[in-house]
């Protein structure tokens, strides 16, 4: 089965949900013998966000109407992340626009199995734990190199407008789907799962989708 996961690398809930879904897909494959091919696609939660190095907590406080409100939400997110085995450090995180990160992730998807997923997790970790600016081209290129992609190619890509149209198309597709919660999973272009769920719930959903998919048979040509 093929699953497309709309996420953003500057959204902690997308990070948590995508991680749970990836683990659920692996467990489902072990239980059923049915592989699940995962592809990440862009859905920018703040497409106009500047990459200015400002502390994420300060930006969130302005948006939510106070630091106390931002801290309350972060406590909830951090607790959900901890249950998932993810460490977050909002005190270090800085504001960033994810558009260039998505250009790099789109290229990584074409580079071979596993590169895109590994790079996405590198960027999530860099953004939410290490305080790195993932809107910065040097940061992006070095993270690409860490997962085995060629540094010089990544630098050249980021210096150009390559894959910009592809990312815009991904974002437009997400808008057409009226996505309101991340992650947003589309299985075999038909079944959808919105928002963060438990790993067990994802496994159960995939199991039911698999039954329905098999019962429906191959699509009409």
PDB file of C-alpha atoms in Angstrom:
ATOM      1  CA  UNK A   1       0.000   0.000   0.000  1.00  0.00           C
ATOM      2  CA  UNK A   2       1.067   3.569  -0.612  1.00  0.00           C
ATOM      3  CA  UNK A   3       0.562   6.314   1.960  1.00  0.00           C
ATOM      4  CA  UNK A   4       1.166  10.026   1.466  1.00  0.00           C
ATOM      5  CA  UNK A   5       1.723  12.000   4.675  1.00  0.00           C
ATOM      6  CA  UNK A   6       1.190  15.759   4.595  1.00  0.00           C
ATOM      7  CA  UNK A   7       3.317  17.348   7.321  1.00  0.00           C
ATOM      8  CA  UNK A   8       5.447  20.383   8.062  1.00  0.00           C
ATOM      9  CA  UNK A   9       8.932  20.303   9.536  1.00  0.00           C
ATOM     10  CA  UNK A  10       8.131  23.308  11.740  1.00  0.00           C
ATOM     11  CA  UNK A  11       5.031  21.697  13.278  1.00  0.00           C
ATOM     12  CA  UNK A  12       5.602  19.609  16.435  1.00  0.00           C
ATOM     13  CA  UNK A  13       2.258  17.820  16.141  1.00  0.00           C
ATOM     14  CA  UNK A  14       3.161  16.725  12.624  1.00  0.00           C
ATOM     15  CA  UNK A  15       6.470  15.428  13.996  1.00  0.00           C
ATOM     16  CA  UNK A  16       4.726  13.439  16.720  1.00  0.00           C
ATOM     17  CA  UNK A  17       1.965  12.079  14.506  1.00  0.00           C
ATOM     18  CA  UNK A  18       4.222  11.180  11.596  1.00  0.00           C
ATOM     19  CA  UNK A  19       6.595   9.335  13.927  1.00  0.00           C
ATOM     20  CA  UNK A  20       3.726   7.328  15.381  1.00  0.00           C
ATOM     21  CA  UNK A  21       2.332   6.570  11.929  1.00  0.00           C
ATOM     22  CA  UNK A  22       5.728   5.430  10.625  1.00  0.00           C
ATOM     23  CA  UNK A  23       6.077   3.027  13.546  1.00  0.00           C
ATOM     24  CA  UNK A  24       2.515   1.834  13.073  1.00  0.00           C
ATOM     25  CA  UNK A  25       3.151   1.201   9.373  1.00  0.00           C
ATOM     26  CA  UNK A  26       6.229  -0.857  10.253  1.00  0.00           C
ATOM     27  CA  UNK A  27       4.245  -2.861  12.813  1.00  0.00           C
ATOM     28  CA  UNK A  28       1.390  -3.351  10.346  1.00  0.00           C
ATOM     29  CA  UNK A  29       3.841  -4.676   7.755  1.00  0.00           C
ATOM     30  CA  UNK A  30       5.276  -7.149  10.274  1.00  0.00           C
ATOM     31  CA  UNK A  31       1.792  -8.370  11.195  1.00  0.00           C
ATOM     32  CA  UNK A  32       0.424  -8.665   7.659  1.00  0.00           C
ATOM     33  CA  UNK A  33       3.410  -8.961   5.357  1.00  0.00           C
ATOM     34  CA  UNK A  34       2.043  -6.000   3.384  1.00  0.00           C
ATOM     35  CA  UNK A  35       4.660  -3.268   2.861  1.00  0.00           C
ATOM     36  CA  UNK A  36       3.600   0.353   3.244  1.00  0.00           C
ATOM     37  CA  UNK A  37       5.389   2.858   1.011  1.00  0.00           C
ATOM     38  CA  UNK A  38       5.543   6.235   2.764  1.00  0.00           C
ATOM     39  CA  UNK A  39       5.993   9.600   1.066  1.00  0.00           C
ATOM     40  CA  UNK A  40       6.068  12.977   2.810  1.00  0.00           C
ATOM     41  CA  UNK A  41       4.447  16.006   1.206  1.00  0.00           C
ATOM     42  CA  UNK A  42       4.503  19.674   2.129  1.00  0.00           C
ATOM     43  CA  UNK A  43       1.724  21.450   3.959  1.00  0.00           C
ATOM     44  CA  UNK A  44       3.141  24.697   5.289  1.00  0.00           C
ATOM     45  CA  UNK A  45       1.341  25.802   8.436  1.00  0.00           C
ATOM     46  CA  UNK A  46       2.868  29.295   8.215  1.00  0.00           C
ATOM     47  CA  UNK A  47       3.915  29.917   4.604  1.00  0.00           C
ATOM     48  CA  UNK A  48       4.610  33.602   5.291  1.00  0.00           C
ATOM     49  CA  UNK A  49       6.755  32.956   8.348  1.00  0.00           C
ATOM     50  CA  UNK A  50      10.074  34.823   8.243  1.00  0.00           C
ATOM     51  CA  UNK A  51      13.405  33.106   8.711  1.00  0.00           C
ATOM     52  CA  UNK A  52      14.833  35.666  11.099  1.00  0.00           C
ATOM     53  CA  UNK A  53      16.308  33.631  13.941  1.00  0.00           C
ATOM     54  CA  UNK A  54      13.721  34.907  16.407  1.00  0.00           C
ATOM     55  CA  UNK A  55      12.936  32.620  19.337  1.00  0.00           C
ATOM     56  CA  UNK A  56       9.932  30.459  18.540  1.00  0.00           C
ATOM     57  CA  UNK A  57       8.487  31.032  22.009  1.00  0.00           C
ATOM     58  CA  UNK A  58       8.534  34.803  21.527  1.00  0.00           C
ATOM     59  CA  UNK A  59       6.777  34.505  18.167  1.00  0.00           C
ATOM     60  CA  UNK A  60       4.207  32.112  19.660  1.00  0.00           C
ATOM     61  CA  UNK A  61       3.579  34.467  22.573  1.00  0.00           C
ATOM     62  CA  UNK A  62       2.804  37.317  20.179  1.00  0.00           C
ATOM     63  CA  UNK A  63       0.495  35.112  18.133  1.00  0.00           C
ATOM     64  CA  UNK A  64      -1.362  33.598  21.096  1.00  0.00           C
ATOM     65  CA  UNK A  65      -1.582  36.720  23.229  1.00  0.00           C
ATOM     66  CA  UNK A  66       0.968  36.035  25.931  1.00  0.00           C
ATOM     67  CA  UNK A  67       3.905  33.893  26.965  1.00  0.00           C
ATOM     68  CA  UNK A  68       1.806  31.994  29.519  1.00  0.00           C
ATOM     69  CA  UNK A  69      -0.529  30.735  26.792  1.00  0.00           C
ATOM     70  CA  UNK A  70       2.387  29.695  24.607  1.00  0.00           C
ATOM     71  CA  UNK A  71       3.995  27.844  27.519  1.00  0.00           C
ATOM     72  CA  UNK A  72       0.750  26.003  28.328  1.00  0.00           C
ATOM     73  CA  UNK A  73       0.464  24.698  24.775  1.00  0.00           C
ATOM     74  CA  UNK A  74       4.125  23.731  24.771  1.00  0.00           C
ATOM     75  CA  UNK A  75       3.652  21.707  27.962  1.00  0.00           C
ATOM     76  CA  UNK A  76       0.905  19.732  26.220  1.00  0.00           C
ATOM     77  CA  UNK A  77       2.986  19.185  23.098  1.00  0.00           C
ATOM     78  CA  UNK A  78       6.073  18.213  25.078  1.00  0.00           C
ATOM     79  CA  UNK A  79       4.094  15.641  27.072  1.00  0.00           C
ATOM     80  CA  UNK A  80       2.726  14.051  23.890  1.00  0.00           C
ATOM     81  CA  UNK A  81       6.217  14.028  22.401  1.00  0.00           C
ATOM     82  CA  UNK A  82       7.724  12.405  25.487  1.00  0.00           C
ATOM     83  CA  UNK A  83       5.188   9.574  25.316  1.00  0.00           C
ATOM     84  CA  UNK A  84       6.299   9.054  21.718  1.00  0.00           C
ATOM     85  CA  UNK A  85       9.986   9.019  22.661  1.00  0.00           C
ATOM     86  CA  UNK A  86      10.711  12.440  21.160  1.00  0.00           C
ATOM     87  CA  UNK A  87      12.669  15.150  22.956  1.00  0.00           C
ATOM     88  CA  UNK A  88      11.676  18.787  22.383  1.00  0.00           C
ATOM     89  CA  UNK A  89      13.309  21.986  23.614  1.00  0.00           C
ATOM     90  CA  UNK A  90      11.177  25.004  22.803  1.00  0.00           C
ATOM     91  CA  UNK A  91      13.523  27.296  24.725  1.00  0.00           C
ATOM     92  CA  UNK A  92      16.134  26.802  21.997  1.00  0.00           C
ATOM     93  CA  UNK A  93      13.873  26.647  18.909  1.00  0.00           C
ATOM     94  CA  UNK A  94      13.971  29.542  16.450  1.00  0.00           C
ATOM     95  CA  UNK A  95      11.400  30.687  13.915  1.00  0.00           C
ATOM     96  CA  UNK A  96      11.926  29.464  10.346  1.00  0.00           C
ATOM     97  CA  UNK A  97      10.151  29.260   7.006  1.00  0.00           C
ATOM     98  CA  UNK A  98      10.042  25.652   5.796  1.00  0.00           C
ATOM     99  CA  UNK A  99       9.796  26.283   2.035  1.00  0.00           C
ATOM    100  CA  UNK A 100      13.466  25.651   1.252  1.00  0.00           C
ATOM    101  CA  UNK A 101      13.474  22.641   3.552  1.00  0.00           C
ATOM    102  CA  UNK A 102      10.664  21.214   1.460  1.00  0.00           C
ATOM    103  CA  UNK A 103      12.577  21.810  -1.758  1.00  0.00           C
ATOM    104  CA  UNK A 104      15.367  19.738  -0.255  1.00  0.00           C
ATOM    105  CA  UNK A 105      12.963  17.059   1.002  1.00  0.00           C
ATOM    106  CA  UNK A 106      11.364  16.776  -2.435  1.00  0.00           C
ATOM    107  CA  UNK A 107      14.794  16.175  -3.945  1.00  0.00           C
ATOM    108  CA  UNK A 108      15.584  13.655  -1.196  1.00  0.00           C
ATOM    109  CA  UNK A 109      12.450  11.712  -2.116  1.00  0.00           C
ATOM    110  CA  UNK A 110      13.880  11.188  -5.598  1.00  0.00           C
ATOM    111  CA  UNK A 111      17.309  10.168  -4.286  1.00  0.00           C
ATOM    112  CA  UNK A 112      16.216   6.736  -3.124  1.00  0.00           C
ATOM    113  CA  UNK A 113      14.319   4.875  -0.385  1.00  0.00           C
ATOM    114  CA  UNK A 114      14.721   6.252   3.118  1.00  0.00           C
ATOM    115  CA  UNK A 115      16.497   9.514   2.332  1.00  0.00           C
ATOM    116  CA  UNK A 116      13.419  11.719   2.638  1.00  0.00           C
ATOM    117  CA  UNK A 117      12.267  10.216   5.920  1.00  0.00           C
ATOM    118  CA  UNK A 118      15.753  10.383   7.440  1.00  0.00           C
ATOM    119  CA  UNK A 119      16.186  14.000   6.357  1.00  0.00           C
ATOM    120  CA  UNK A 120      12.774  15.002   7.725  1.00  0.00           C
ATOM    121  CA  UNK A 121      13.686  13.580  11.122  1.00  0.00           C
ATOM    122  CA  UNK A 122      17.044  15.347  11.004  1.00  0.00           C
ATOM    123  CA  UNK A 123      15.247  18.638  10.348  1.00  0.00           C
ATOM    124  CA  UNK A 124      12.637  18.069  13.049  1.00  0.00           C
ATOM    125  CA  UNK A 125      15.386  17.297  15.546  1.00  0.00           C
ATOM    126  CA  UNK A 126      17.460  20.283  14.432  1.00  0.00           C
ATOM    127  CA  UNK A 127      14.491  22.632  14.755  1.00  0.00           C
ATOM    128  CA  UNK A 128      12.817  21.396  17.920  1.00  0.00           C
ATOM    129  CA  UNK A 129      15.738  20.108  19.974  1.00  0.00           C
ATOM    130  CA  UNK A 130      18.996  21.667  18.844  1.00  0.00           C
ATOM    131  CA  UNK A 131      17.871  25.232  18.134  1.00  0.00           C
ATOM    132  CA  UNK A 132      19.213  25.160  14.571  1.00  0.00           C
ATOM    133  CA  UNK A 133      17.754  27.499  11.953  1.00  0.00           C
ATOM    134  CA  UNK A 134      16.264  25.171   9.327  1.00  0.00           C
ATOM    135  CA  UNK A 135      15.566  28.123   7.068  1.00  0.00           C
ATOM    136  CA  UNK A 136      19.321  28.569   6.704  1.00  0.00           C
ATOM    137  CA  UNK A 137      20.838  26.995   3.593  1.00  0.00           C
ATOM    138  CA  UNK A 138      24.040  25.864   5.294  1.00  0.00           C
ATOM    139  CA  UNK A 139      22.043  24.128   8.027  1.00  0.00           C
ATOM    140  CA  UNK A 140      19.859  22.413   5.441  1.00  0.00           C
ATOM    141  CA  UNK A 141      22.757  21.267   3.265  1.00  0.00           C
ATOM    142  CA  UNK A 142      24.739  19.873   6.182  1.00  0.00           C
ATOM    143  CA  UNK A 143      21.709  17.954   7.432  1.00  0.00           C
ATOM    144  CA  UNK A 144      21.295  16.485   3.955  1.00  0.00           C
ATOM    145  CA  UNK A 145      24.916  15.360   4.070  1.00  0.00           C
ATOM    146  CA  UNK A 146      24.337  13.697   7.445  1.00  0.00           C
ATOM    147  CA  UNK A 147      21.780  11.327   5.897  1.00  0.00           C
ATOM    148  CA  UNK A 148      24.061  10.434   2.990  1.00  0.00           C
ATOM    149  CA  UNK A 149      23.056  12.973   0.350  1.00  0.00           C
ATOM    150  CA  UNK A 150      25.741  14.895  -1.521  1.00  0.00           C
ATOM    151  CA  UNK A 151      26.600  18.194   0.149  1.00  0.00           C
ATOM    152  CA  UNK A 152      27.583  20.038  -3.034  1.00  0.00           C
ATOM    153  CA  UNK A 153      24.394  19.001  -4.823  1.00  0.00           C
ATOM    154  CA  UNK A 154      22.292  20.128  -1.866  1.00  0.00           C
ATOM    155  CA  UNK A 155      24.073  23.494  -1.768  1.00  0.00           C
ATOM    156  CA  UNK A 156      23.561  24.023  -5.507  1.00  0.00           C
ATOM    157  CA  UNK A 157      19.887  23.112  -5.248  1.00  0.00           C
ATOM    158  CA  UNK A 158      19.299  25.544  -2.397  1.00  0.00           C
ATOM    159  CA  UNK A 159      21.086  28.335  -4.261  1.00  0.00           C
ATOM    160  CA  UNK A 160      18.641  27.877  -7.145  1.00  0.00           C
ATOM    161  CA  UNK A 161      14.844  27.758  -7.418  1.00  0.00           C
ATOM    162  CA  UNK A 162      14.860  24.046  -8.151  1.00  0.00           C
ATOM    163  CA  UNK A 163      11.806  22.130  -6.880  1.00  0.00           C
ATOM    164  CA  UNK A 164       9.990  25.357  -5.948  1.00  0.00           C
ATOM    165  CA  UNK A 165       7.110  24.606  -8.309  1.00  0.00           C
ATOM    166  CA  UNK A 166       6.847  21.058  -6.992  1.00  0.00           C
ATOM    167  CA  UNK A 167       6.572  22.297  -3.411  1.00  0.00           C
ATOM    168  CA  UNK A 168       3.916  24.850  -4.363  1.00  0.00           C
ATOM    169  CA  UNK A 169       1.945  22.070  -6.048  1.00  0.00           C
ATOM    170  CA  UNK A 170       2.151  19.953  -2.896  1.00  0.00           C
ATOM    171  CA  UNK A 171       0.890  22.831  -0.768  1.00  0.00           C
ATOM    172  CA  UNK A 172      -1.930  23.522  -3.232  1.00  0.00           C
ATOM    173  CA  UNK A 173      -2.910  19.851  -3.166  1.00  0.00           C
ATOM    174  CA  UNK A 174      -3.122  19.991   0.606  1.00  0.00           C
ATOM    175  CA  UNK A 175      -5.265  23.112   0.426  1.00  0.00           C
ATOM    176  CA  UNK A 176      -7.598  21.389  -2.043  1.00  0.00           C
ATOM    177  CA  UNK A 177      -7.963  18.541   0.454  1.00  0.00           C
ATOM    178  CA  UNK A 178      -9.012  21.150   3.045  1.00  0.00           C
ATOM    179  CA  UNK A 179      -6.442  19.888   5.521  1.00  0.00           C
ATOM    180  CA  UNK A 180      -7.125  21.231   9.008  1.00  0.00           C
ATOM    181  CA  UNK A 181      -4.917  18.948  11.120  1.00  0.00           C
ATOM    182  CA  UNK A 182      -1.449  17.508  10.698  1.00  0.00           C
ATOM    183  CA  UNK A 183      -0.319  14.942   9.979  1.00  0.00           C
ATOM    184  CA  UNK A 184      -2.809  14.211   7.225  1.00  0.00           C
ATOM    185  CA  UNK A 185      -2.413  10.739   5.759  1.00  0.00           C
ATOM    186  CA  UNK A 186      -3.856   9.652   2.423  1.00  0.00           C
ATOM    187  CA  UNK A 187      -3.718   5.904   1.778  1.00  0.00           C
ATOM    188  CA  UNK A 188      -4.015   4.698  -1.804  1.00  0.00           C
ATOM    189  CA  UNK A 189      -5.474   8.103  -2.809  1.00  0.00           C
ATOM    190  CA  UNK A 190      -8.753   7.189  -1.108  1.00  0.00           C
ATOM    191  CA  UNK A 191      -8.629   6.702   2.670  1.00  0.00           C
ATOM    192  CA  UNK A 192      -7.616   9.542   4.981  1.00  0.00           C
ATOM    193  CA  UNK A 193      -6.449   9.896   8.574  1.00  0.00           C
ATOM    194  CA  UNK A 194      -6.288  13.404  10.048  1.00  0.00           C
ATOM    195  CA  UNK A 195      -4.456  14.572  13.140  1.00  0.00           C
ATOM    196  CA  UNK A 196      -2.407  12.815  15.814  1.00  0.00           C
ATOM    197  CA  UNK A 197      -3.506   9.349  16.948  1.00  0.00           C
ATOM    198  CA  UNK A 198      -1.953   6.628  19.059  1.00  0.00           C
ATOM    199  CA  UNK A 199       0.307   4.102  17.373  1.00  0.00           C
ATOM    200  CA  UNK A 200      -2.207   1.357  18.137  1.00  0.00           C
ATOM    201  CA  UNK A 201      -5.052   3.346  16.571  1.00  0.00           C
ATOM    202  CA  UNK A 202      -2.956   3.850  13.443  1.00  0.00           C
ATOM    203  CA  UNK A 203      -2.290   0.100  13.234  1.00  0.00           C
ATOM    204  CA  UNK A 204      -5.996  -0.640  13.569  1.00  0.00           C
ATOM    205  CA  UNK A 205      -6.855   1.949  10.926  1.00  0.00           C
ATOM    206  CA  UNK A 206      -4.294   0.531   8.498  1.00  0.00           C
ATOM    207  CA  UNK A 207      -5.620  -2.965   9.104  1.00  0.00           C
ATOM    208  CA  UNK A 208      -9.172  -1.896   8.244  1.00  0.00           C
ATOM    209  CA  UNK A 209      -8.022   0.112   5.236  1.00  0.00           C
ATOM    210  CA  UNK A 210      -6.046  -2.897   4.018  1.00  0.00           C
ATOM    211  CA  UNK A 211      -9.158  -5.086   4.213  1.00  0.00           C
ATOM    212  CA  UNK A 212     -11.203  -2.530   2.296  1.00  0.00           C
ATOM    213  CA  UNK A 213      -8.416  -2.046  -0.250  1.00  0.00           C
ATOM    214  CA  UNK A 214      -8.131  -5.765  -0.895  1.00  0.00           C
ATOM    215  CA  UNK A 215     -11.910  -6.137  -1.117  1.00  0.00           C
ATOM    216  CA  UNK A 216     -12.138  -3.333  -3.670  1.00  0.00           C
ATOM    217  CA  UNK A 217      -9.664  -5.033  -5.990  1.00  0.00           C
ATOM    218  CA  UNK A 218      -7.408  -3.274  -8.498  1.00  0.00           C
ATOM    219  CA  UNK A 219      -8.558   0.154  -9.746  1.00  0.00           C
ATOM    220  CA  UNK A 220     -10.264   0.372 -13.100  1.00  0.00           C
ATOM    221  CA  UNK A 221      -7.890   1.136 -15.934  1.00  0.00           C
TER     222      UNK A 221
END
